[in-house]
Tab-separated table of C-alpha atoms in Angstrom:
chain	number	residue	atom	x	y	z
T	364	MET	CA	-56.783	51.790	-47.823
T	365	THR	CA	-56.423	50.517	-44.277
T	366	PHE	CA	-55.385	52.328	-41.133
T	367	GLN	CA	-55.649	49.406	-38.690
T	368	ALA	CA	-52.075	48.091	-38.659
T	369	ASP	CA	-50.217	47.934	-35.343
T	370	GLN	CA	-46.778	48.575	-36.836
T	371	HIS	CA	-45.936	51.681	-38.884
T	372	LEU	CA	-43.059	51.336	-41.356
T	373	LEU	CA	-41.228	54.093	-43.255
T	374	ILE	CA	-39.871	53.133	-46.696
T	375	ILE	CA	-37.183	55.453	-48.127
T	376	ASP	CA	-36.190	54.809	-51.745
T	377	ASP	CA	-35.728	57.123	-54.726
T	378	ASP	CA	-37.022	54.451	-57.141
T	379	GLU	CA	-40.787	54.977	-57.411
T	380	ARG	CA	-41.360	51.450	-58.720
T	381	ILE	CA	-39.593	49.864	-55.747
T	382	ARG	CA	-41.386	52.163	-53.290
T	383	THR	CA	-44.749	51.179	-54.717
T	384	LEU	CA	-43.958	47.455	-54.787
T	385	LEU	CA	-42.646	47.411	-51.218
T	386	LYS	CA	-45.521	49.489	-49.900
T	387	THR	CA	-48.118	47.249	-51.550
T	388	PHE	CA	-46.412	44.039	-50.405
T	389	LEU	CA	-45.998	45.146	-46.778
T	390	GLN	CA	-49.527	46.531	-46.564
T	391	ARG	CA	-50.811	43.124	-47.652
T	392	HIS	CA	-49.029	41.679	-44.635
T	393	GLY	CA	-50.765	43.987	-42.183
T	394	PHE	CA	-48.354	46.906	-41.859
T	395	LEU	CA	-49.179	50.573	-42.062
T	396	VAL	CA	-46.635	51.916	-44.564
T	397	THR	CA	-45.530	55.450	-45.397
T	398	ALA	CA	-43.071	56.044	-48.253
T	399	ALA	CA	-40.480	58.798	-48.763
T	400	ARG	CA	-38.740	59.546	-52.053
T	401	ASP	CA	-35.464	60.826	-50.548
T	402	ALA	CA	-33.739	61.805	-47.302
T	403	ALA	CA	-35.248	65.301	-47.205
T	404	HIS	CA	-38.769	63.903	-47.610
T	405	ALA	CA	-38.064	61.328	-44.885
T	406	ARG	CA	-36.872	64.007	-42.474
T	407	ARG	CA	-40.119	65.943	-42.871
T	408	LEU	CA	-42.149	62.824	-42.114
T	409	LEU	CA	-39.995	61.915	-39.114
T	410	GLU	CA	-40.523	65.358	-37.603
T	411	GLY	CA	-44.197	64.648	-37.018
T	412	LEU	CA	-44.697	60.875	-37.081
T	413	ASP	CA	-43.467	57.890	-35.082
T	414	PHE	CA	-42.386	54.740	-36.892
T	415	ASN	CA	-41.665	51.246	-35.629
T	416	LEU	CA	-39.044	50.573	-38.292
T	417	ILE	CA	-37.329	52.312	-41.231
T	418	VAL	CA	-36.438	50.466	-44.451
T	419	MET	CA	-33.929	52.629	-46.315
T	420	ASP	CA	-32.074	52.404	-49.617
T	421	VAL	CA	-28.379	53.213	-49.321
T	422	MET	CA	-27.790	54.560	-52.824
T	423	MET	CA	-29.950	57.678	-53.098
T	424	PRO	CA	-29.214	60.979	-54.869
T	425	GLY	CA	-28.324	63.793	-52.522
T	426	GLU	CA	-27.944	62.553	-48.970
T	427	ASP	CA	-27.395	58.797	-49.084
T	428	GLY	CA	-28.740	56.175	-46.701
T	429	LEU	CA	-25.543	55.817	-44.679
T	430	SER	CA	-25.349	59.542	-43.999
T	431	LEU	CA	-29.019	59.713	-43.045
T	432	THR	CA	-28.649	56.693	-40.761
T	433	ARG	CA	-25.711	58.271	-38.925
T	434	ASP	CA	-27.617	61.505	-38.434
T	435	LEU	CA	-30.843	59.825	-37.284
T	436	ARG	CA	-28.934	57.825	-34.708
T	437	LYS	CA	-28.108	61.101	-32.934
T	438	SER	CA	-31.763	61.586	-32.017
T	439	ILE	CA	-33.869	58.415	-32.487
T	440	ALA	CA	-33.540	54.703	-31.730
T	441	THR	CA	-36.010	53.511	-34.382
T	442	PRO	CA	-34.695	50.286	-35.984
T	443	ILE	CA	-33.226	50.760	-39.469
T	444	LEU	CA	-32.921	48.120	-42.200
T	445	LEU	CA	-30.657	49.183	-45.058
T	446	LEU	CA	-31.126	48.060	-48.671
T	447	THR	CA	-28.272	48.193	-51.177
T	448	ALA	CA	-27.370	47.045	-54.660
T	449	ARG	CA	-23.906	46.148	-53.350
T	450	GLY	CA	-23.694	43.392	-50.769
T	451	ASP	CA	-19.965	43.201	-50.075
T	452	THR	CA	-18.772	42.710	-46.507
T	453	ARG	CA	-17.061	46.101	-46.253
T	454	GLU	CA	-20.210	48.032	-47.102
T	455	ARG	CA	-22.304	45.844	-44.803
T	456	ILE	CA	-19.951	46.602	-41.912
T	457	GLU	CA	-20.037	50.305	-42.780
T	458	GLY	CA	-23.830	50.245	-42.637
T	459	LEU	CA	-23.916	48.503	-39.284
T	460	GLU	CA	-21.318	50.899	-37.900
T	461	ALA	CA	-23.516	53.795	-39.053
T	462	GLY	CA	-26.232	52.462	-36.764
T	463	ALA	CA	-28.305	50.143	-38.959
T	464	ASP	CA	-29.908	47.105	-37.344
T	465	ASP	CA	-29.732	44.910	-40.427
T	466	TYR	CA	-28.623	44.947	-44.056
T	467	LEU	CA	-30.202	43.351	-47.136
T	468	ALA	CA	-28.617	43.268	-50.582
T	469	LYS	CA	-30.624	43.829	-53.762
T	470	PRO	CA	-32.127	41.979	-55.485
T	471	PHE	CA	-33.921	40.187	-52.676
T	472	GLU	CA	-36.999	38.057	-52.246
T	473	PRO	CA	-39.855	40.049	-50.680
T	474	LYS	CA	-40.423	37.165	-48.255
T	475	GLU	CA	-36.853	37.548	-46.943
T	476	LEU	CA	-37.450	41.256	-46.362
T	477	LEU	CA	-40.631	40.409	-44.460
T	478	LEU	CA	-38.793	37.831	-42.308
T	479	ARG	CA	-36.040	40.314	-41.478
T	480	ILE	CA	-38.523	43.063	-40.605
T	481	ASN	CA	-40.430	40.723	-38.287
T	482	ALA	CA	-37.187	39.530	-36.694
T	483	ILE	CA	-36.096	43.120	-35.962
T	484	LEU	CA	-39.500	44.040	-34.543
T	485	ARG	CA	-39.555	40.937	-32.301
T	486	ARG	CA	-36.256	41.859	-30.701
T	487	THR	CA	-37.039	45.569	-30.377
T	488	PRO	CA	-38.148	46.439	-26.817
T	489	ASP	CA	-41.251	48.517	-26.298
T	490	LEU	CA	-40.111	52.090	-25.758
T	491	PRO	CA	-41.837	54.497	-23.386
T	492	GLU	CA	-43.940	57.199	-24.932
T	493	SER	CA	-41.772	60.148	-25.907
T	494	GLY	CA	-44.587	62.681	-25.703
T	495	PRO	CA	-46.926	64.035	-28.360
T	496	LYS	CA	-45.697	64.711	-31.856
T	497	TYR	CA	-46.808	67.769	-33.765
T	498	LEU	CA	-47.213	68.812	-37.365
T	499	SER	CA	-46.722	72.533	-37.968
T	500	LEU	CA	-49.190	74.277	-40.260
T	501	GLY	CA	-48.058	77.879	-40.111
T	502	ALA	CA	-49.337	79.343	-36.854
T	503	LEU	CA	-51.260	76.129	-36.157
T	504	ARG	CA	-49.979	72.846	-34.806
T	505	TYR	CA	-51.609	69.439	-35.053
T	506	ASP	CA	-51.159	67.004	-32.175
T	507	HIS	CA	-50.954	63.678	-33.982
T	508	ASP	CA	-51.262	61.572	-30.812
T	509	ARG	CA	-54.363	63.357	-29.550
T	510	GLY	CA	-55.912	64.255	-32.889
T	511	GLU	CA	-56.191	67.918	-31.857
T	512	LEU	CA	-55.538	71.175	-33.727
T	513	TRP	CA	-54.166	74.161	-31.802
T	514	ASP	CA	-53.682	77.852	-32.543
T	515	GLY	CA	-51.206	78.875	-29.857
T	516	GLU	CA	-52.911	77.918	-26.574
T	517	ALA	CA	-56.380	77.879	-28.121
T	518	SER	CA	-57.948	74.674	-29.398
T	519	VAL	CA	-59.421	74.836	-32.902
T	520	ARG	CA	-62.778	73.063	-32.867
T	521	LEU	CA	-63.038	70.301	-35.447
T	522	THR	CA	-66.130	68.356	-36.425
T	523	ALA	CA	-66.011	64.560	-36.299
T	524	THR	CA	-65.421	64.427	-40.049
T	525	GLU	CA	-62.625	67.001	-39.838
T	526	VAL	CA	-60.981	65.019	-37.025
T	527	GLN	CA	-61.114	61.917	-39.210
T	528	LEU	CA	-59.690	63.774	-42.215
T	529	MET	CA	-56.823	65.220	-40.185
T	530	LYS	CA	-55.914	61.778	-38.852
T	531	ILE	CA	-55.824	60.385	-42.375
T	532	PHE	CA	-53.786	63.245	-43.823
T	533	ALA	CA	-51.385	63.432	-40.847
T	534	THR	CA	-50.710	59.701	-41.049
T	535	HIS	CA	-49.864	60.163	-44.727
T	536	ALA	CA	-48.269	63.616	-44.546
T	537	GLY	CA	-46.397	64.408	-47.747
T	538	GLU	CA	-48.286	61.709	-49.678
T	539	VAL	CA	-51.215	61.990	-52.040
T	540	VAL	CA	-54.427	60.485	-50.631
T	541	SER	CA	-56.899	59.696	-53.389
T	542	ARG	CA	-60.484	60.927	-53.243
T	543	SER	CA	-61.726	57.337	-53.458
T	544	ALA	CA	-59.613	56.392	-50.416
T	545	LEU	CA	-61.080	59.298	-48.449
T	546	ILE	CA	-64.612	58.284	-49.438
T	547	GLU	CA	-63.933	54.706	-48.359
T	548	GLU	CA	-62.360	55.652	-45.029
T	549	LEU	CA	-64.953	58.276	-44.084
T	550	GLY	CA	-67.708	55.866	-45.028
T	551	ARG	CA	-66.465	53.432	-42.357
T	552	ASP	CA	-67.026	55.986	-39.607
T	553	ARG	CA	-70.702	56.310	-38.641
T	554	THR	CA	-70.367	59.813	-37.173
T	555	ALA	CA	-68.478	61.120	-40.185
T	556	HIS	CA	-71.079	59.562	-42.463
T	557	ASP	CA	-73.897	61.178	-40.490
T	558	GLU	CA	-72.171	64.544	-40.947
T	559	GLY	CA	-72.078	64.097	-44.695
T	560	GLY	CA	-68.824	62.218	-45.186
T	561	GLY	CA	-70.174	60.116	-48.055
T	562	ASP	CA	-69.393	60.074	-51.733
T	563	ARG	CA	-70.878	63.471	-52.639
T	564	ALA	CA	-69.544	65.456	-49.702
T	565	VAL	CA	-65.775	64.881	-49.590
T	566	ASP	CA	-64.965	68.033	-51.544
T	567	VAL	CA	-67.238	70.049	-49.240
T	568	GLN	CA	-65.497	68.609	-46.175
T	569	ILE	CA	-62.082	69.477	-47.634
T	570	THR	CA	-63.251	73.061	-48.236
T	571	ARG	CA	-64.482	73.358	-44.645
T	572	LEU	CA	-61.231	71.967	-43.249
T	573	ARG	CA	-59.203	74.394	-45.358
T	574	ARG	CA	-61.111	77.297	-43.809
T	575	LYS	CA	-59.666	76.247	-40.453
T	576	ILE	CA	-56.056	75.515	-41.426
T	577	GLU	CA	-55.309	77.846	-44.354
T	578	ARG	CA	-54.576	81.565	-44.316
T	579	ASP	CA	-56.239	81.786	-47.750
T	580	PRO	CA	-58.439	78.713	-48.423
T	581	ARG	CA	-58.681	79.711	-52.098
T	582	GLU	CA	-54.882	79.358	-52.405
T	583	PRO	CA	-54.150	76.451	-50.046
T	584	ARG	CA	-50.609	76.099	-48.784
T	585	TYR	CA	-50.958	73.032	-46.538
T	586	LEU	CA	-53.895	70.965	-47.786
T	587	GLN	CA	-53.157	70.872	-51.490
T	588	THR	CA	-55.113	69.493	-54.411
T	589	VAL	CA	-53.018	67.246	-56.634
T	590	ARG	CA	-54.878	67.441	-59.909
T	591	GLY	CA	-56.252	64.129	-61.083
T	592	LEU	CA	-54.884	62.245	-58.055
T	593	GLY	CA	-56.335	63.554	-54.805
T	594	TYR	CA	-55.201	65.669	-51.852
T	595	MET	CA	-51.959	66.004	-49.920
T	596	LEU	CA	-51.126	67.521	-46.538
T	597	SER	CA	-47.762	69.345	-46.703
T	598	PRO	CA	-46.777	70.549	-43.226
T	599	ASP	CA	-43.928	72.984	-42.619
């Protein structure tokens, strides 16, 4: 798992196979990629994270891509590339009128998607910082830009390893992060490793972090264990 990419993409598609394929392909080309399974999941991620571009399927159960695009355009200017199984001119125009920046019909060659993403990003001006973004964890809030945890006006002290864990989980809020990925990422950071962030200590570090963010660490609400897969941060 890498966290070095300059551009952060959000993939929204209800098809798990397509989400996984797109995420893997785009990560190989240097992007940081977060995936959402539907519009509701995407909204939760957008509340706390900034993205450089959104790649969104039009045909999703519940709120579809066109509706979500129209609503997002009321509050954010993030470029949106729509994907659809129907490529007729009428639907393409409808998507662009909803506020999309581009439109790609399925099936498509991954290389074409990559070219379109790069073209959109090249013509997107750098936007001024819009201020810090927060993730809400009950009474606590996590400042994603600063990597700080706050309880009201009081800062919650985090160790170097806990700071690193929060950055990883906040970047992938709503997604499962495997234990092996945590071990690999913490092992890259010398300070975290010195604090015991190696192979045998990840579970201990998770327990310590839960003591700071959970009302009842024995029944975690926000930093959840996904049995057999890893851990997931689920903010409010």
